[in-house]
mmCIF file of N, CA and C in Angstrom:
data_model
loop_
_atom_site.group_PDB
_atom_site.id
_atom_site.type_symbol
_atom_site.label_atom_id
_atom_site.label_comp_id
_atom_site.label_asym_id
_atom_site.label_seq_id
_atom_site.Cartn_x
_atom_site.Cartn_y
_atom_site.Cartn_z
ATOM 1 N N UNK A 37 102.723 152.968 119.372
ATOM 2 C CA UNK A 37 103.111 152.130 120.493
ATOM 3 C C UNK A 37 102.306 150.843 120.449
ATOM 4 N N UNK A 38 102.964 149.747 120.775
ATOM 5 C CA UNK A 38 102.315 148.440 120.759
ATOM 6 C C UNK A 38 101.344 148.320 121.933
ATOM 7 N N UNK A 39 100.342 147.506 121.710
ATOM 8 C CA UNK A 39 99.449 147.219 122.826
ATOM 9 C C UNK A 39 100.211 146.359 123.823
ATOM 10 N N UNK A 40 99.757 146.383 125.050
ATOM 11 C CA UNK A 40 100.432 145.630 126.091
ATOM 12 C C UNK A 40 100.450 144.142 125.779
ATOM 13 N N UNK A 41 99.326 143.627 125.342
ATOM 14 C CA UNK A 41 99.229 142.191 125.068
ATOM 15 C C UNK A 41 100.179 141.765 123.948
ATOM 16 N N UNK A 42 100.288 142.570 122.889
ATOM 17 C CA UNK A 42 101.194 142.214 121.790
ATOM 18 C C UNK A 42 102.652 142.292 122.245
ATOM 19 N N UNK A 43 102.959 143.248 123.123
ATOM 20 C CA UNK A 43 104.319 143.346 123.652
ATOM 21 C C UNK A 43 104.660 142.118 124.497
ATOM 22 N N UNK A 44 103.738 141.685 125.331
ATOM 23 C CA UNK A 44 103.959 140.480 126.151
ATOM 24 C C UNK A 44 104.130 139.253 125.256
ATOM 25 N N UNK A 45 103.285 139.122 124.238
ATOM 26 C CA UNK A 45 103.378 137.966 123.335
ATOM 27 C C UNK A 45 104.726 137.937 122.624
ATOM 28 N N UNK A 46 105.190 139.089 122.160
ATOM 29 C CA UNK A 46 106.491 139.150 121.492
ATOM 30 C C UNK A 46 107.624 138.876 122.481
ATOM 31 N N UNK A 47 107.479 139.369 123.697
ATOM 32 C CA UNK A 47 108.505 139.138 124.714
ATOM 33 C C UNK A 47 108.624 137.653 125.029
ATOM 34 N N UNK A 48 107.512 136.960 125.078
ATOM 35 C CA UNK A 48 107.539 135.530 125.373
ATOM 36 C C UNK A 48 108.211 134.711 124.271
ATOM 37 N N UNK A 49 108.367 135.290 123.093
ATOM 38 C CA UNK A 49 108.975 134.583 121.968
ATOM 39 C C UNK A 49 110.467 134.865 121.811
ATOM 40 N N UNK A 50 111.058 135.676 122.683
ATOM 41 C CA UNK A 50 112.468 136.030 122.525
ATOM 42 C C UNK A 50 113.344 134.793 122.628
ATOM 43 N N UNK A 51 114.465 134.848 121.930
ATOM 44 C CA UNK A 51 115.380 133.708 121.886
ATOM 45 C C UNK A 51 116.694 133.950 122.622
ATOM 46 N N UNK A 52 117.008 135.218 122.927
ATOM 47 C CA UNK A 52 118.253 135.499 123.638
ATOM 48 C C UNK A 52 118.099 136.741 124.511
ATOM 49 N N UNK A 53 119.118 137.003 125.294
ATOM 50 C CA UNK A 53 119.062 138.105 126.249
ATOM 51 C C UNK A 53 119.021 139.469 125.579
ATOM 52 N N UNK A 54 119.649 139.616 124.419
ATOM 53 C CA UNK A 54 119.621 140.898 123.718
ATOM 54 C C UNK A 54 118.200 141.264 123.292
ATOM 55 N N UNK A 55 117.466 140.303 122.786
ATOM 56 C CA UNK A 55 116.078 140.542 122.403
ATOM 57 C C UNK A 55 115.234 140.892 123.627
ATOM 58 N N UNK A 56 115.498 140.216 124.728
ATOM 59 C CA UNK A 56 114.764 140.484 125.957
ATOM 60 C C UNK A 56 115.028 141.899 126.448
ATOM 61 N N UNK A 57 116.276 142.318 126.395
ATOM 62 C CA UNK A 57 116.615 143.682 126.821
ATOM 63 C C UNK A 57 115.991 144.726 125.891
ATOM 64 N N UNK A 58 115.891 144.421 124.608
ATOM 65 C CA UNK A 58 115.224 145.326 123.677
ATOM 66 C C UNK A 58 113.748 145.480 124.022
ATOM 67 N N UNK A 59 113.114 144.380 124.368
ATOM 68 C CA UNK A 59 111.708 144.428 124.776
ATOM 69 C C UNK A 59 111.554 145.242 126.058
ATOM 70 N N UNK A 60 112.494 145.081 126.978
ATOM 71 C CA UNK A 60 112.441 145.837 128.234
ATOM 72 C C UNK A 60 112.616 147.333 127.974
ATOM 73 N N UNK A 61 113.503 147.680 127.044
ATOM 74 C CA UNK A 61 113.697 149.084 126.683
ATOM 75 C C UNK A 61 112.429 149.673 126.073
ATOM 76 N N UNK A 62 111.806 148.922 125.192
ATOM 77 C CA UNK A 62 110.561 149.374 124.568
ATOM 78 C C UNK A 62 109.476 149.552 125.622
ATOM 79 N N UNK A 63 109.392 148.627 126.546
ATOM 80 C CA UNK A 63 108.402 148.731 127.606
ATOM 81 C C UNK A 63 108.694 149.939 128.495
ATOM 82 N N UNK A 64 109.958 150.151 128.828
ATOM 83 C CA UNK A 64 110.339 151.293 129.662
ATOM 84 C C UNK A 64 109.941 152.610 128.994
ATOM 85 N N UNK A 65 110.126 152.694 127.684
ATOM 86 C CA UNK A 65 109.712 153.881 126.940
ATOM 87 C C UNK A 65 108.206 154.091 127.082
ATOM 88 N N UNK A 66 107.439 153.016 126.964
ATOM 89 C CA UNK A 66 105.986 153.100 127.105
ATOM 90 C C UNK A 66 105.571 153.520 128.502
ATOM 91 N N UNK A 67 106.303 153.049 129.513
ATOM 92 C CA UNK A 67 106.006 153.426 130.897
ATOM 93 C C UNK A 67 106.260 154.917 131.089
ATOM 94 N N UNK A 68 107.391 155.389 130.563
ATOM 95 C CA UNK A 68 107.727 156.808 130.695
ATOM 96 C C UNK A 68 106.696 157.704 130.011
ATOM 97 N N UNK A 69 106.111 157.233 128.942
ATOM 98 C CA UNK A 69 105.084 157.999 128.226
ATOM 99 C C UNK A 69 103.697 157.832 128.850
ATOM 100 N N UNK A 70 103.564 156.933 129.820
ATOM 101 C CA UNK A 70 102.302 156.740 130.509
ATOM 102 C C UNK A 70 101.320 155.836 129.790
ATOM 103 N N UNK A 71 101.829 154.940 128.919
ATOM 104 C CA UNK A 71 100.957 154.047 128.158
ATOM 105 C C UNK A 71 100.487 152.833 128.950
ATOM 106 N N UNK A 72 101.197 152.482 130.017
ATOM 107 C CA UNK A 72 100.895 151.256 130.738
ATOM 108 C C UNK A 72 100.513 151.542 132.186
ATOM 109 N N UNK A 73 99.697 150.665 132.758
ATOM 110 C CA UNK A 73 99.238 150.814 134.139
ATOM 111 C C UNK A 73 100.181 150.090 135.094
ATOM 112 N N UNK A 74 99.977 150.309 136.374
ATOM 113 C CA UNK A 74 100.787 149.654 137.402
ATOM 114 C C UNK A 74 100.647 148.132 137.329
ATOM 115 N N UNK A 75 99.454 147.651 137.090
ATOM 116 C CA UNK A 75 99.226 146.201 136.971
ATOM 117 C C UNK A 75 99.998 145.648 135.778
ATOM 118 N N UNK A 76 100.008 146.379 134.674
ATOM 119 C CA UNK A 76 100.750 145.935 133.493
ATOM 120 C C UNK A 76 102.249 145.951 133.759
ATOM 121 N N UNK A 77 102.715 146.931 134.514
ATOM 122 C CA UNK A 77 104.138 146.975 134.873
ATOM 123 C C UNK A 77 104.511 145.737 135.681
ATOM 124 N N UNK A 78 103.682 145.381 136.658
ATOM 125 C CA UNK A 78 103.946 144.189 137.463
ATOM 126 C C UNK A 78 103.951 142.929 136.607
ATOM 127 N N UNK A 79 103.000 142.818 135.697
ATOM 128 C CA UNK A 79 102.929 141.640 134.834
ATOM 129 C C UNK A 79 104.150 141.555 133.919
ATOM 130 N N UNK A 80 104.557 142.695 133.357
ATOM 131 C CA UNK A 80 105.738 142.678 132.494
ATOM 132 C C UNK A 80 106.981 142.310 133.291
ATOM 133 N N UNK A 81 107.120 142.865 134.493
ATOM 134 C CA UNK A 81 108.291 142.544 135.318
ATOM 135 C C UNK A 81 108.356 141.057 135.641
ATOM 136 N N UNK A 82 107.219 140.449 135.965
ATOM 137 C CA UNK A 82 107.196 139.003 136.225
ATOM 138 C C UNK A 82 107.607 138.219 134.981
ATOM 139 N N UNK A 83 107.057 138.599 133.839
ATOM 140 C CA UNK A 83 107.403 137.937 132.576
ATOM 141 C C UNK A 83 108.879 138.106 132.266
ATOM 142 N N UNK A 84 109.374 139.326 132.431
ATOM 143 C CA UNK A 84 110.778 139.640 132.153
ATOM 144 C C UNK A 84 111.711 138.779 133.008
ATOM 145 N N UNK A 85 111.484 138.742 134.321
ATOM 146 C CA UNK A 85 112.396 138.001 135.190
ATOM 147 C C UNK A 85 112.296 136.499 134.996
ATOM 148 N N UNK A 86 111.109 135.992 134.720
ATOM 149 C CA UNK A 86 110.978 134.558 134.432
ATOM 150 C C UNK A 86 111.776 134.189 133.193
ATOM 151 N N UNK A 87 111.653 134.997 132.140
ATOM 152 C CA UNK A 87 112.399 134.720 130.912
ATOM 153 C C UNK A 87 113.894 134.925 131.097
ATOM 154 N N UNK A 88 114.265 135.978 131.791
ATOM 155 C CA UNK A 88 115.694 136.240 131.991
ATOM 156 C C UNK A 88 116.337 135.100 132.776
ATOM 157 N N UNK A 89 115.681 134.640 133.838
ATOM 158 C CA UNK A 89 116.223 133.526 134.610
ATOM 159 C C UNK A 89 116.369 132.276 133.748
ATOM 160 N N UNK A 90 115.371 132.016 132.916
ATOM 161 C CA UNK A 90 115.410 130.837 132.041
ATOM 162 C C UNK A 90 116.547 130.946 131.029
ATOM 163 N N UNK A 91 116.682 132.103 130.385
ATOM 164 C CA UNK A 91 117.737 132.287 129.390
ATOM 165 C C UNK A 91 119.123 132.232 130.031
ATOM 166 N N UNK A 92 119.273 132.839 131.197
ATOM 167 C CA UNK A 92 120.555 132.774 131.902
ATOM 168 C C UNK A 92 120.889 131.330 132.298
ATOM 169 N N UNK A 93 119.896 130.606 132.749
ATOM 170 C CA UNK A 93 120.125 129.217 133.151
ATOM 171 C C UNK A 93 120.580 128.369 131.964
ATOM 172 N N UNK A 94 119.973 128.579 130.795
ATOM 173 C CA UNK A 94 120.397 127.817 129.623
ATOM 174 C C UNK A 94 121.826 128.175 129.217
ATOM 175 N N UNK A 95 122.192 129.460 129.326
ATOM 176 C CA UNK A 95 123.567 129.855 129.021
ATOM 177 C C UNK A 95 124.548 129.236 130.002
ATOM 178 N N UNK A 96 124.208 129.271 131.276
ATOM 179 C CA UNK A 96 125.088 128.730 132.314
ATOM 180 C C UNK A 96 125.184 127.207 132.193
ATOM 181 N N UNK A 97 124.094 126.558 131.799
ATOM 182 C CA UNK A 97 124.102 125.093 131.716
ATOM 183 C C UNK A 97 125.052 124.574 130.649
ATOM 184 N N UNK A 98 125.468 125.436 129.722
ATOM 185 C CA UNK A 98 126.454 125.018 128.725
ATOM 186 C C UNK A 98 127.835 124.849 129.360
ATOM 187 N N UNK A 99 128.073 125.565 130.470
ATOM 188 C CA UNK A 99 129.377 125.523 131.132
ATOM 189 C C UNK A 99 129.394 124.690 132.405
ATOM 190 N N UNK A 100 128.228 124.521 133.016
ATOM 191 C CA UNK A 100 128.138 123.835 134.298
ATOM 192 C C UNK A 100 127.405 122.520 134.107
ATOM 193 N N UNK A 101 127.979 121.463 134.673
ATOM 194 C CA UNK A 101 127.319 120.173 134.593
ATOM 195 C C UNK A 101 126.234 120.115 135.648
ATOM 196 N N UNK A 102 125.022 119.833 135.194
ATOM 197 C CA UNK A 102 123.903 119.733 136.116
ATOM 198 C C UNK A 102 122.591 119.879 135.381
ATOM 199 N N UNK A 103 121.539 119.623 136.088
ATOM 200 C CA UNK A 103 120.201 119.728 135.535
ATOM 201 C C UNK A 103 119.850 121.195 135.277
ATOM 202 N N UNK A 104 119.224 121.469 134.145
ATOM 203 C CA UNK A 104 118.807 122.825 133.819
ATOM 204 C C UNK A 104 117.798 123.336 134.852
ATOM 205 N N UNK A 105 116.958 122.435 135.357
ATOM 206 C CA UNK A 105 115.996 122.841 136.385
ATOM 207 C C UNK A 105 116.692 123.267 137.677
ATOM 208 N N UNK A 106 117.717 122.522 138.076
ATOM 209 C CA UNK A 106 118.477 122.898 139.266
ATOM 210 C C UNK A 106 119.198 124.220 139.050
ATOM 211 N N UNK A 107 119.780 124.388 137.881
ATOM 212 C CA UNK A 107 120.495 125.625 137.568
ATOM 213 C C UNK A 107 119.515 126.796 137.524
ATOM 214 N N UNK A 108 118.332 126.576 136.955
ATOM 215 C CA UNK A 108 117.318 127.626 136.906
ATOM 216 C C UNK A 108 116.923 128.052 138.315
ATOM 217 N N UNK A 109 116.767 127.085 139.192
ATOM 218 C CA UNK A 109 116.424 127.385 140.576
ATOM 219 C C UNK A 109 117.510 128.225 141.247
ATOM 220 N N UNK A 110 118.745 127.869 141.029
ATOM 221 C CA UNK A 110 119.866 128.608 141.618
ATOM 222 C C UNK A 110 119.933 130.017 141.038
ATOM 223 N N UNK A 111 119.802 130.134 139.723
ATOM 224 C CA UNK A 111 119.859 131.444 139.056
ATOM 225 C C UNK A 111 118.736 132.349 139.553
ATOM 226 N N UNK A 112 117.539 131.808 139.678
ATOM 227 C CA UNK A 112 116.406 132.640 140.085
ATOM 228 C C UNK A 112 116.538 133.140 141.519
ATOM 229 N N UNK A 113 117.317 132.450 142.343
ATOM 230 C CA UNK A 113 117.508 132.867 143.727
ATOM 231 C C UNK A 113 118.763 133.710 143.925
ATOM 232 N N UNK A 114 119.545 133.867 142.884
ATOM 233 C CA UNK A 114 120.767 134.665 142.976
ATOM 234 C C UNK A 114 120.417 136.147 143.109
ATOM 235 N N UNK A 115 121.230 136.896 143.834
ATOM 236 C CA UNK A 115 120.995 138.341 143.922
ATOM 237 C C UNK A 115 121.053 138.993 142.536
ATOM 238 N N UNK A 116 120.281 140.045 142.354
ATOM 239 C CA UNK A 116 120.181 140.663 141.021
ATOM 240 C C UNK A 116 121.505 141.249 140.545
ATOM 241 N N UNK A 117 122.363 141.716 141.458
ATOM 242 C CA UNK A 117 123.650 142.246 141.019
ATOM 243 C C UNK A 117 124.540 141.140 140.461
ATOM 244 N N UNK A 118 124.374 139.920 140.951
ATOM 245 C CA UNK A 118 125.140 138.788 140.419
ATOM 246 C C UNK A 118 124.566 138.362 139.065
ATOM 247 N N UNK A 119 123.250 138.390 138.936
ATOM 248 C CA UNK A 119 122.620 137.984 137.670
ATOM 249 C C UNK A 119 122.982 138.921 136.522
ATOM 250 N N UNK A 120 123.390 140.138 136.836
ATOM 251 C CA UNK A 120 123.725 141.086 135.771
ATOM 252 C C UNK A 120 125.141 140.888 135.227
ATOM 253 N N UNK A 121 125.935 140.046 135.878
ATOM 254 C CA UNK A 121 127.303 139.779 135.434
ATOM 255 C C UNK A 121 127.447 138.272 135.223
ATOM 256 N N UNK A 122 127.646 137.885 133.966
ATOM 257 C CA UNK A 122 127.665 136.453 133.640
ATOM 258 C C UNK A 122 128.797 135.705 134.337
ATOM 259 N N UNK A 123 129.971 136.318 134.451
ATOM 260 C CA UNK A 123 131.093 135.638 135.116
ATOM 261 C C UNK A 123 130.810 135.411 136.598
ATOM 262 N N UNK A 124 130.270 136.432 137.258
ATOM 263 C CA UNK A 124 129.918 136.283 138.673
ATOM 264 C C UNK A 124 128.822 135.232 138.840
ATOM 265 N N UNK A 125 127.863 135.231 137.923
ATOM 266 C CA UNK A 125 126.770 134.263 137.999
ATOM 267 C C UNK A 125 127.295 132.846 137.810
ATOM 268 N N UNK A 126 128.186 132.654 136.867
ATOM 269 C CA UNK A 126 128.779 131.337 136.633
ATOM 270 C C UNK A 126 129.511 130.859 137.891
ATOM 271 N N UNK A 127 130.283 131.729 138.499
ATOM 272 C CA UNK A 127 131.006 131.396 139.734
ATOM 273 C C UNK A 127 130.018 131.075 140.857
ATOM 274 N N UNK A 128 128.961 131.879 140.969
ATOM 275 C CA UNK A 128 127.932 131.668 141.990
ATOM 276 C C UNK A 128 127.256 130.305 141.814
ATOM 277 N N UNK A 129 126.873 129.971 140.587
ATOM 278 C CA UNK A 129 126.208 128.693 140.319
ATOM 279 C C UNK A 129 127.152 127.536 140.620
ATOM 280 N N UNK A 130 128.406 127.646 140.198
ATOM 281 C CA UNK A 130 129.376 126.589 140.505
ATOM 282 C C UNK A 130 129.513 126.382 142.013
ATOM 283 N N UNK A 131 129.617 127.486 142.755
ATOM 284 C CA UNK A 131 129.739 127.378 144.207
ATOM 285 C C UNK A 131 128.502 126.748 144.830
ATOM 286 N N UNK A 132 127.334 127.134 144.393
ATOM 287 C CA UNK A 132 126.095 126.579 144.933
ATOM 288 C C UNK A 132 125.966 125.098 144.587
ATOM 289 N N UNK A 133 126.360 124.729 143.374
ATOM 290 C CA UNK A 133 126.286 123.315 142.973
ATOM 291 C C UNK A 133 127.215 122.476 143.849
ATOM 292 N N UNK A 134 128.407 122.989 144.132
ATOM 293 C CA UNK A 134 129.339 122.260 144.995
ATOM 294 C C UNK A 134 128.787 122.146 146.412
ATOM 295 N N UNK A 135 128.194 123.234 146.901
ATOM 296 C CA UNK A 135 127.651 123.232 148.263
ATOM 297 C C UNK A 135 126.461 122.295 148.387
ATOM 298 N N UNK A 136 125.703 122.168 147.331
ATOM 299 C CA UNK A 136 124.485 121.346 147.371
ATOM 300 C C UNK A 136 124.683 119.932 146.844
ATOM 301 N N UNK A 137 125.906 119.610 146.487
ATOM 302 C CA UNK A 137 126.187 118.274 145.936
ATOM 303 C C UNK A 137 125.716 117.223 146.923
ATOM 304 N N UNK A 138 124.928 116.298 146.430
ATOM 305 C CA UNK A 138 124.377 115.237 147.269
ATOM 306 C C UNK A 138 123.020 115.582 147.843
ATOM 307 N N UNK A 139 122.697 116.878 147.901
ATOM 308 C CA UNK A 139 121.401 117.279 148.436
ATOM 309 C C UNK A 139 120.389 117.502 147.326
ATOM 310 N N UNK A 140 120.869 117.652 146.106
ATOM 311 C CA UNK A 140 119.987 117.843 144.955
ATOM 312 C C UNK A 140 120.006 116.584 144.131
ATOM 313 N N UNK A 141 118.869 116.195 143.628
ATOM 314 C CA UNK A 141 118.812 114.987 142.816
ATOM 315 C C UNK A 141 119.492 115.234 141.486
ATOM 316 N N UNK A 142 120.193 114.258 140.990
ATOM 317 C CA UNK A 142 120.818 114.350 139.691
ATOM 318 C C UNK A 142 122.247 114.833 139.728
ATOM 319 N N UNK A 143 122.733 115.329 140.850
ATOM 320 C CA UNK A 143 124.118 115.797 140.939
ATOM 321 C C UNK A 143 124.966 114.688 141.530
ATOM 322 N N UNK A 144 126.061 114.383 140.849
ATOM 323 C CA UNK A 144 126.968 113.329 141.323
ATOM 324 C C UNK A 144 128.371 113.854 141.382
#
């Protein structure tokens, strides 16, 4: 089993959602075996969600016109059930962008 620090370092280097999910599966296996502490679980969860939000935002930004930072903000505040479905997330981001048009900088 990998050390916690090496797992976090590898997780931070992922390039797509599939790699991120693989890291999460590996971490879950380690948790089930009792290799990681509660503090490490919290740290991994924070790392996981930060990366997932960033990767989802970059995917969505290919379809939605807007700042990646604005899209990242919207994605990170979306309910988790919406974040798990790309089509629902795309619809959610589009709706939020329309609702916030004029209130966010960079949207015209």
